[in-house]
């Protein structure tokens, strides 16, 4: 749970308090069976619940005469319940590797949102959403060693969802070629469908929030992406280097946009608008293992754009999660049953919406860069039927203030309308103690 109280100037009448709570409960089990080196089976089942709720009170305090107080209250609750079960197998014969399996996912999503105001023509702004979807899947994949250096892979995945009673075919393929014992070139591509996703809700103040969503009976919100990855891999004497340029185009995206009606008594309704996204970039990873020490440096250069109906005049704009540069540096030491690690994370700030005028071009800004240093130490105990691990993590060790997003609230009275911006920051220095138990 997080509680935030925003500070304004000493003589300011503005105030804002926010509370957010998230819960994650679940259980899962795995069973593996390998009668010989050419044949293995895997069964997996699990249940998971995610819940996120928040509330905020913002406004303008009364003046010295006790008049002129205005207030805005926002509450929301988003829940996801998911059951997963799957069976898969792998069988090797000579130069062929056969992989196959089937399973099901059952998802239920609920979302409620309410915003009330003490002033202004619009008194309330709300959403009440409930959806459930069952998805069956099956897949088949064949790998073949064509020559000593050349390997090919081809497969297909089939999904069936119960709302439209429709099948979705997703072919996938890949190829790799060994230039030498240490260097390998590879390419992979395919079509991927995603049923459960997080969509963006943009409210009447221009604030953006992510909400769990399932496709409706017409298929709106069902994602389909075409992905292509080209790579170069080098491995020798504990040193590994990967370089992967990629391209991904996604259709079927869906966002919710608040629209205010005209007339004296204004109302707000949320409109579903479809869109698409384009992502491309370059990922690089260097990993070197030296005795008890491991060194890892990962870097990504990427660009992400989106395009939605009506919004921004239907023109492409930078995605809200577009982060041009991302860097992660990890140092780790393993000694007997002890693990000590440090992490340094840096990435370019995300985009945020400055203006939200319906039917016009939007203005976007970029947040300051994100940087965080973490430290952890872990101790493990191995027993016959279980593994126990315990440790402490020191998050945001340097206590840097990282801005994750901006939020606006509007207060109106007889003299005019006030739009106030507040910055939402990541957690400050936080020590975390944990215990993990794994039954084997």
Coordinates of C-alpha atoms in Angstrom, one line a residue, residues 12-438:
X12 CA -1.5 27.6 -1.5
X13 CA -5.1 26.6 -0.9
X14 CA -4.6 23.5 -3.2
X15 CA -4.3 20.1 -1.6
X16 CA -4.2 16.5 -2.8
X17 CA -3.9 13.1 -1.1
X18 CA -3.7 9.7 -2.8
X19 CA -3.8 6.1 -1.7
X20 CA -3.0 3.0 -3.8
X21 CA -3.2 -0.6 -2.9
X22 CA -2.2 -3.7 -4.9
X23 CA -2.6 -7.4 -4.0
X24 CA -1.3 -10.5 -5.7
X25 CA -2.4 -14.0 -4.6
X26 CA -1.9 -17.3 -6.4
X27 CA -0.8 -20.9 -6.4
X28 CA 0.8 -23.0 -9.1
X29 CA 2.2 -26.5 -9.6
X30 CA 4.5 -28.2 -12.1
X31 CA 5.2 -31.8 -12.9
X32 CA 8.0 -33.0 -15.2
X33 CA 8.7 -36.6 -16.4
X34 CA 11.6 -37.7 -18.5
X35 CA 11.7 -41.5 -19.0
X36 CA 14.8 -41.1 -21.3
X37 CA 17.0 -38.5 -23.0
X38 CA 14.7 -38.3 -26.1
X39 CA 11.4 -38.0 -24.4
X40 CA 10.0 -35.6 -21.8
X41 CA 6.5 -34.4 -20.5
X42 CA 5.5 -31.3 -18.6
X43 CA 2.2 -30.5 -16.9
X44 CA 1.4 -27.1 -15.4
X45 CA -1.6 -25.6 -13.6
X46 CA -2.1 -22.4 -11.6
X47 CA -4.5 -19.8 -10.3
X48 CA -3.7 -16.1 -9.9
X49 CA -5.6 -13.1 -8.6
X50 CA -4.4 -9.5 -9.1
X51 CA -6.2 -6.5 -7.6
X52 CA -5.3 -2.8 -7.8
X53 CA -7.3 -0.1 -6.2
X54 CA -6.7 3.6 -5.6
X55 CA -8.4 6.7 -4.4
X56 CA -7.5 10.4 -4.4
X57 CA -9.0 13.6 -3.0
X58 CA -7.9 16.9 -4.5
X59 CA -9.2 20.4 -4.3
X60 CA -9.1 24.0 -3.3
X61 CA -9.4 24.7 0.4
X62 CA -11.8 27.4 1.7
X63 CA -10.6 31.0 1.9
X64 CA -10.2 33.0 5.1
X65 CA -14.0 33.6 5.3
X66 CA -14.6 29.8 5.1
X67 CA -16.0 30.0 1.5
X68 CA -14.9 28.8 -1.9
X69 CA -13.9 25.3 -1.1
X70 CA -13.9 22.9 -4.1
X71 CA -13.2 19.2 -4.1
X72 CA -12.7 16.2 -6.6
X73 CA -12.8 12.6 -5.5
X74 CA -11.5 9.7 -7.7
X75 CA -11.8 6.0 -6.9
X76 CA -11.1 2.9 -9.0
X77 CA -10.7 -0.8 -8.6
X78 CA -9.4 -3.3 -11.2
X79 CA -9.3 -7.1 -10.6
X80 CA -8.0 -10.0 -12.7
X81 CA -8.7 -13.7 -11.9
X82 CA -6.8 -16.2 -14.1
X83 CA -6.8 -20.0 -14.2
X84 CA -4.2 -21.7 -16.4
X85 CA -3.6 -25.4 -17.2
X86 CA -1.4 -26.9 -19.9
X87 CA 0.3 -30.1 -21.0
X88 CA 3.3 -30.2 -23.3
X89 CA 5.8 -32.8 -24.6
X90 CA 9.0 -33.0 -26.5
X91 CA 10.4 -35.9 -28.5
X92 CA 13.7 -36.2 -30.3
X93 CA 14.4 -38.5 -33.2
X94 CA 17.6 -38.3 -35.2
X95 CA 17.9 -34.8 -36.7
X96 CA 14.3 -33.8 -35.7
X97 CA 12.9 -32.4 -32.5
X98 CA 9.1 -32.5 -32.1
X99 CA 7.4 -30.2 -29.6
X100 CA 3.6 -30.2 -29.0
X101 CA 1.0 -29.4 -26.4
X102 CA -2.4 -28.0 -25.5
X103 CA -4.1 -26.1 -22.6
X104 CA -6.6 -23.6 -21.5
X105 CA -6.8 -20.1 -19.9
X106 CA -9.9 -18.8 -18.1
X107 CA -9.8 -15.0 -17.4
X108 CA -12.2 -12.7 -15.6
X109 CA -11.7 -9.0 -15.4
X110 CA -13.7 -6.4 -13.5
X111 CA -13.1 -2.6 -13.4
X112 CA -15.0 0.2 -11.6
X113 CA -14.2 3.9 -11.8
X114 CA -15.9 6.9 -10.2
X115 CA -15.0 10.5 -10.2
X116 CA -17.2 13.1 -8.4
X117 CA -16.9 16.9 -8.2
X118 CA -18.5 19.5 -6.0
X119 CA -18.5 22.1 -8.7
X120 CA -18.7 22.4 -12.5
X121 CA -21.3 21.3 -15.1
X122 CA -20.0 17.7 -15.0
X123 CA -20.8 16.2 -11.6
X124 CA -19.7 12.6 -12.2
X125 CA -17.6 10.4 -14.4
X126 CA -17.8 6.6 -14.1
X127 CA -17.1 3.2 -15.7
X128 CA -18.5 -0.2 -14.6
X129 CA -17.0 -3.2 -16.6
X130 CA -17.1 -7.0 -16.2
X131 CA -16.0 -9.6 -18.7
X132 CA -15.0 -13.3 -18.8
X133 CA -13.2 -15.3 -21.5
X134 CA -12.1 -18.9 -21.9
X135 CA -9.3 -19.6 -24.4
X136 CA -8.2 -23.1 -25.6
X137 CA -4.8 -23.5 -27.3
X138 CA -2.7 -26.2 -29.0
X139 CA 0.7 -26.0 -30.7
X140 CA 3.0 -28.1 -32.8
X141 CA 6.7 -27.2 -33.6
X142 CA 9.3 -29.0 -35.7
X143 CA 13.0 -28.4 -35.5
X144 CA 15.3 -30.0 -38.0
X145 CA 19.1 -30.0 -38.3
X146 CA 19.5 -29.5 -42.1
X147 CA 23.3 -29.5 -42.1
X148 CA 26.1 -29.4 -39.5
X149 CA 25.7 -25.6 -39.4
X150 CA 22.1 -24.9 -40.5
X151 CA 19.0 -25.5 -38.4
X152 CA 15.4 -24.6 -39.2
X153 CA 12.2 -24.4 -37.1
X154 CA 8.6 -24.2 -38.2
X155 CA 5.5 -24.3 -36.0
X156 CA 1.9 -23.3 -35.6
X157 CA -0.3 -22.3 -32.6
X158 CA -4.1 -22.4 -32.6
X159 CA -6.3 -20.5 -30.2
X160 CA -10.1 -20.8 -29.7
X161 CA -12.1 -18.3 -27.7
X162 CA -15.6 -18.9 -26.5
X163 CA -17.2 -15.5 -27.1
X164 CA -17.0 -15.5 -30.9
X165 CA -16.4 -19.3 -31.2
X166 CA -13.5 -18.6 -33.5
X167 CA -10.2 -20.1 -34.3
X168 CA -6.9 -18.1 -34.6
X169 CA -4.0 -19.6 -36.5
X170 CA -0.5 -18.3 -35.7
X171 CA 2.3 -19.6 -37.9
X172 CA 5.9 -19.2 -36.6
X173 CA 9.3 -19.9 -38.1
X174 CA 13.0 -19.5 -37.6
X175 CA 16.4 -20.4 -38.9
X176 CA 20.0 -20.3 -37.5
X177 CA 23.4 -20.7 -39.1
X178 CA 26.7 -21.3 -37.3
X179 CA 29.4 -19.2 -38.9
X180 CA 31.9 -21.0 -36.5
X181 CA 31.9 -22.9 -33.2
X182 CA 31.6 -19.5 -31.4
X183 CA 29.4 -17.4 -33.7
X184 CA 25.8 -18.0 -34.8
X185 CA 23.4 -16.0 -36.9
X186 CA 19.6 -16.5 -36.5
X187 CA 16.3 -15.1 -37.6
X188 CA 12.8 -15.8 -36.2
X189 CA 9.3 -14.5 -37.0
X190 CA 5.7 -15.2 -36.7
X191 CA 2.2 -14.0 -35.8
X192 CA 1.1 -13.7 -32.2
X193 CA -2.4 -13.2 -30.8
X194 CA -3.0 -11.7 -27.3
X195 CA -6.4 -11.8 -25.7
X196 CA -5.7 -10.4 -22.2
X197 CA -4.1 -7.0 -22.3
X198 CA -3.8 -3.7 -20.4
X199 CA -5.4 -0.8 -22.3
X200 CA -5.2 2.9 -21.7
X201 CA -8.0 5.0 -20.2
X202 CA -7.7 8.7 -20.8
X203 CA -10.1 10.6 -18.5
X204 CA -11.7 14.0 -18.9
X205 CA -8.6 15.7 -17.3
X206 CA -6.2 14.1 -19.8
X207 CA -4.8 11.6 -17.2
X208 CA -3.8 8.2 -18.5
X209 CA -4.2 4.9 -16.6
X210 CA -3.7 1.2 -17.5
X211 CA -6.6 -1.1 -17.1
X212 CA -6.9 -4.9 -17.6
X213 CA -9.2 -5.7 -20.5
X214 CA -10.6 -8.7 -22.4
X215 CA -11.9 -8.6 -26.0
X216 CA -15.7 -8.1 -26.3
X217 CA -18.1 -10.2 -28.4
X218 CA -17.1 -8.2 -31.6
X219 CA -13.4 -8.9 -31.1
X220 CA -12.4 -5.4 -30.2
X221 CA -9.3 -5.4 -28.1
X222 CA -7.9 -8.6 -29.6
X223 CA -4.2 -8.0 -30.4
X224 CA -2.4 -9.5 -33.4
X225 CA 1.2 -8.8 -33.9
X226 CA 3.8 -9.6 -36.6
X227 CA 7.2 -10.0 -35.1
X228 CA 10.7 -10.3 -36.7
X229 CA 14.0 -10.7 -34.9
X230 CA 17.5 -10.9 -36.5
X231 CA 20.3 -11.9 -34.3
X232 CA 24.1 -12.5 -33.9
X233 CA 25.4 -14.5 -30.9
X234 CA 29.0 -15.1 -29.8
X235 CA 30.0 -17.4 -26.9
X236 CA 33.5 -18.4 -25.8
X237 CA 35.4 -19.0 -22.5
X238 CA 32.6 -17.6 -20.3
X239 CA 32.0 -14.5 -22.5
X240 CA 28.6 -14.2 -24.3
X241 CA 27.5 -11.4 -26.6
X242 CA 24.0 -11.0 -28.2
X243 CA 22.9 -8.4 -30.8
X244 CA 19.3 -8.4 -31.9
X245 CA 17.5 -5.9 -34.1
X246 CA 13.8 -6.4 -34.2
X247 CA 10.5 -5.1 -35.7
X248 CA 7.0 -5.5 -34.4
X249 CA 3.7 -4.3 -35.7
X250 CA 0.5 -4.7 -33.6
X251 CA -3.1 -4.2 -34.7
X252 CA -6.3 -4.5 -32.7
X253 CA -5.3 -2.2 -29.9
X254 CA -8.0 -0.5 -28.0
X255 CA -8.1 2.6 -25.7
X256 CA -10.9 4.3 -23.8
X257 CA -11.4 8.1 -24.2
X258 CA -13.6 10.3 -22.2
X259 CA -16.0 12.5 -24.2
X260 CA -18.1 15.3 -22.7
X261 CA -21.5 16.0 -24.2
X262 CA -22.8 19.5 -25.0
X263 CA -25.7 21.3 -23.5
X264 CA -26.3 22.7 -20.0
X265 CA -26.2 19.4 -18.1
X266 CA -22.9 17.8 -19.4
X267 CA -22.3 14.1 -19.1
X268 CA -19.2 12.0 -19.8
X269 CA -19.1 8.7 -21.6
X270 CA -16.1 6.5 -22.5
X271 CA -15.6 5.7 -26.2
X272 CA -13.7 2.7 -27.4
X273 CA -11.3 3.5 -30.2
X274 CA -9.2 1.1 -32.1
X275 CA -5.6 1.6 -33.1
X276 CA -2.3 0.1 -34.0
X277 CA 1.3 0.3 -32.8
X278 CA 4.8 0.0 -34.4
X279 CA 7.9 -0.9 -32.4
X280 CA 11.5 -1.4 -33.7
X281 CA 14.9 -1.2 -32.1
X282 CA 18.1 -2.9 -31.2
X283 CA 18.9 -5.0 -28.1
X284 CA 22.5 -5.8 -27.0
X285 CA 23.7 -8.0 -24.1
X286 CA 27.2 -8.7 -22.8
X287 CA 27.6 -11.4 -20.2
X288 CA 30.9 -12.5 -18.7
X289 CA 31.4 -15.2 -16.0
X290 CA 34.6 -15.3 -14.1
X291 CA 34.9 -17.7 -11.2
X292 CA 32.3 -16.8 -8.6
X293 CA 31.6 -13.4 -10.4
X294 CA 29.1 -12.7 -13.1
X295 CA 29.1 -9.3 -15.0
X296 CA 26.2 -8.4 -17.3
X297 CA 25.5 -5.2 -19.3
X298 CA 22.3 -4.8 -21.3
X299 CA 21.4 -1.9 -23.6
X300 CA 18.3 -1.2 -25.8
X301 CA 17.7 1.4 -28.4
X302 CA 14.1 1.6 -29.5
X303 CA 11.2 3.6 -30.9
X304 CA 7.5 3.0 -30.3
X305 CA 4.6 4.8 -32.0
X306 CA 0.8 4.5 -31.9
X307 CA -2.1 5.6 -34.0
X308 CA -5.7 5.6 -32.8
X309 CA -9.0 6.8 -34.4
X310 CA -9.8 10.5 -33.9
X311 CA -7.2 10.9 -31.2
X312 CA -4.4 13.3 -32.4
X313 CA -6.4 13.7 -35.6
X314 CA -5.8 10.0 -36.3
X315 CA -2.0 10.7 -36.8
X316 CA 0.8 8.6 -35.3
X317 CA 2.3 9.9 -32.0
X318 CA 5.0 8.6 -29.6
X319 CA 3.8 5.8 -27.4
X320 CA 3.4 6.5 -23.7
X321 CA 5.9 3.7 -22.9
X322 CA 8.4 4.8 -25.6
X323 CA 11.8 4.8 -23.9
X324 CA 14.5 5.6 -26.4
X325 CA 17.5 4.3 -24.3
X326 CA 17.5 1.6 -21.7
X327 CA 20.6 0.4 -19.8
X328 CA 21.0 -2.2 -17.1
X329 CA 24.3 -3.1 -15.4
X330 CA 24.4 -6.1 -13.0
X331 CA 27.2 -7.4 -10.9
X332 CA 26.8 -10.7 -9.1
X333 CA 28.9 -13.0 -6.8
X334 CA 28.0 -16.6 -5.9
X335 CA 29.8 -18.2 -3.0
X336 CA 28.5 -21.6 -1.8
X337 CA 24.9 -20.9 -0.8
X338 CA 25.3 -17.0 -0.8
X339 CA 24.4 -14.6 -3.6
X340 CA 25.3 -10.9 -3.5
X341 CA 24.2 -8.6 -6.4
X342 CA 24.0 -5.0 -7.4
X343 CA 21.9 -3.5 -10.2
X344 CA 22.0 -0.1 -11.8
X345 CA 19.0 0.8 -14.1
X346 CA 18.7 3.8 -16.4
X347 CA 16.2 4.6 -19.1
X348 CA 14.9 7.6 -20.9
X349 CA 11.8 9.2 -19.4
X350 CA 8.4 8.2 -20.9
X351 CA 6.1 10.4 -22.9
X352 CA 3.1 12.1 -21.2
X353 CA 0.1 14.0 -22.6
X354 CA 0.3 17.8 -22.1
X355 CA -3.0 18.8 -23.9
X356 CA -6.1 16.7 -24.5
X357 CA -8.3 18.6 -26.9
X358 CA -10.8 16.4 -28.8
X359 CA -10.5 16.5 -32.6
X360 CA -7.1 18.3 -32.5
X361 CA -3.4 17.6 -32.6
X362 CA -2.1 16.7 -29.1
X363 CA 1.0 18.0 -27.4
X364 CA 3.3 15.5 -25.7
X365 CA 6.2 16.0 -23.3
X366 CA 8.9 13.6 -22.0
X367 CA 9.6 12.9 -18.3
X368 CA 13.1 13.2 -16.8
X369 CA 15.3 10.1 -17.1
X370 CA 14.9 7.2 -14.6
X371 CA 17.9 6.0 -12.6
X372 CA 18.0 3.6 -9.7
X373 CA 20.6 1.5 -7.9
X374 CA 19.7 -1.6 -5.9
X375 CA 21.6 -4.1 -3.7
X376 CA 20.6 -7.6 -2.5
X377 CA 22.0 -10.5 -0.5
X378 CA 20.4 -13.9 -0.5
X379 CA 21.1 -17.1 1.5
X380 CA 19.8 -20.5 0.2
X381 CA 19.2 -23.8 2.1
X382 CA 18.7 -27.0 0.0
X383 CA 16.8 -29.9 1.5
X384 CA 15.5 -33.2 0.0
X385 CA 12.0 -32.0 -0.9
X386 CA 12.3 -28.2 -0.8
X387 CA 14.6 -25.2 -1.3
X388 CA 14.4 -22.3 1.2
X389 CA 15.9 -18.9 0.4
X390 CA 15.9 -15.7 2.4
X391 CA 17.4 -12.3 2.0
X392 CA 17.2 -8.5 2.0
X393 CA 16.9 -6.1 -1.0
X394 CA 17.8 -2.4 -0.7
X395 CA 15.8 -0.7 -3.4
X396 CA 16.7 2.8 -4.7
X397 CA 19.8 2.8 -2.6
X398 CA 20.7 6.4 -3.5
X399 CA 17.1 7.6 -2.7
X400 CA 16.7 9.3 -6.1
X401 CA 13.4 10.9 -6.9
X402 CA 12.2 9.3 -10.2
X403 CA 9.0 10.7 -11.8
X404 CA 6.9 7.9 -13.3
X405 CA 3.9 10.0 -14.6
X406 CA 2.1 13.3 -14.3
X407 CA -1.4 13.8 -13.1
X408 CA -3.8 16.7 -13.5
X409 CA -6.9 17.7 -11.6
X410 CA -9.2 20.6 -12.5
X411 CA -11.1 22.9 -10.1
X412 CA -13.8 25.3 -11.4
X413 CA -15.7 28.1 -9.7
X414 CA -17.4 31.3 -10.7
X415 CA -14.1 33.1 -11.4
X416 CA -12.6 30.5 -13.6
X417 CA -11.0 27.0 -14.0
X418 CA -7.8 25.9 -12.4
X419 CA -5.7 23.0 -13.8
X420 CA -3.0 21.7 -11.4
X421 CA -0.3 19.3 -12.4
X422 CA 1.3 16.9 -9.8
X423 CA 4.2 14.5 -10.4
X424 CA 3.8 10.8 -9.4
X425 CA 7.2 9.4 -8.3
X426 CA 8.6 5.9 -7.7
X427 CA 9.3 4.6 -4.3
X428 CA 12.1 6.1 -2.3
X429 CA 14.8 4.1 -0.5
X430 CA 13.0 0.9 0.6
X431 CA 14.5 -2.1 2.4
X432 CA 12.6 -5.4 1.6
X433 CA 13.0 -8.6 3.6
X434 CA 11.8 -11.8 1.9
X435 CA 11.5 -15.6 2.4
X436 CA 10.8 -18.0 -0.5
X437 CA 9.9 -21.7 -0.2
X438 CA 10.0 -24.0 -3.2

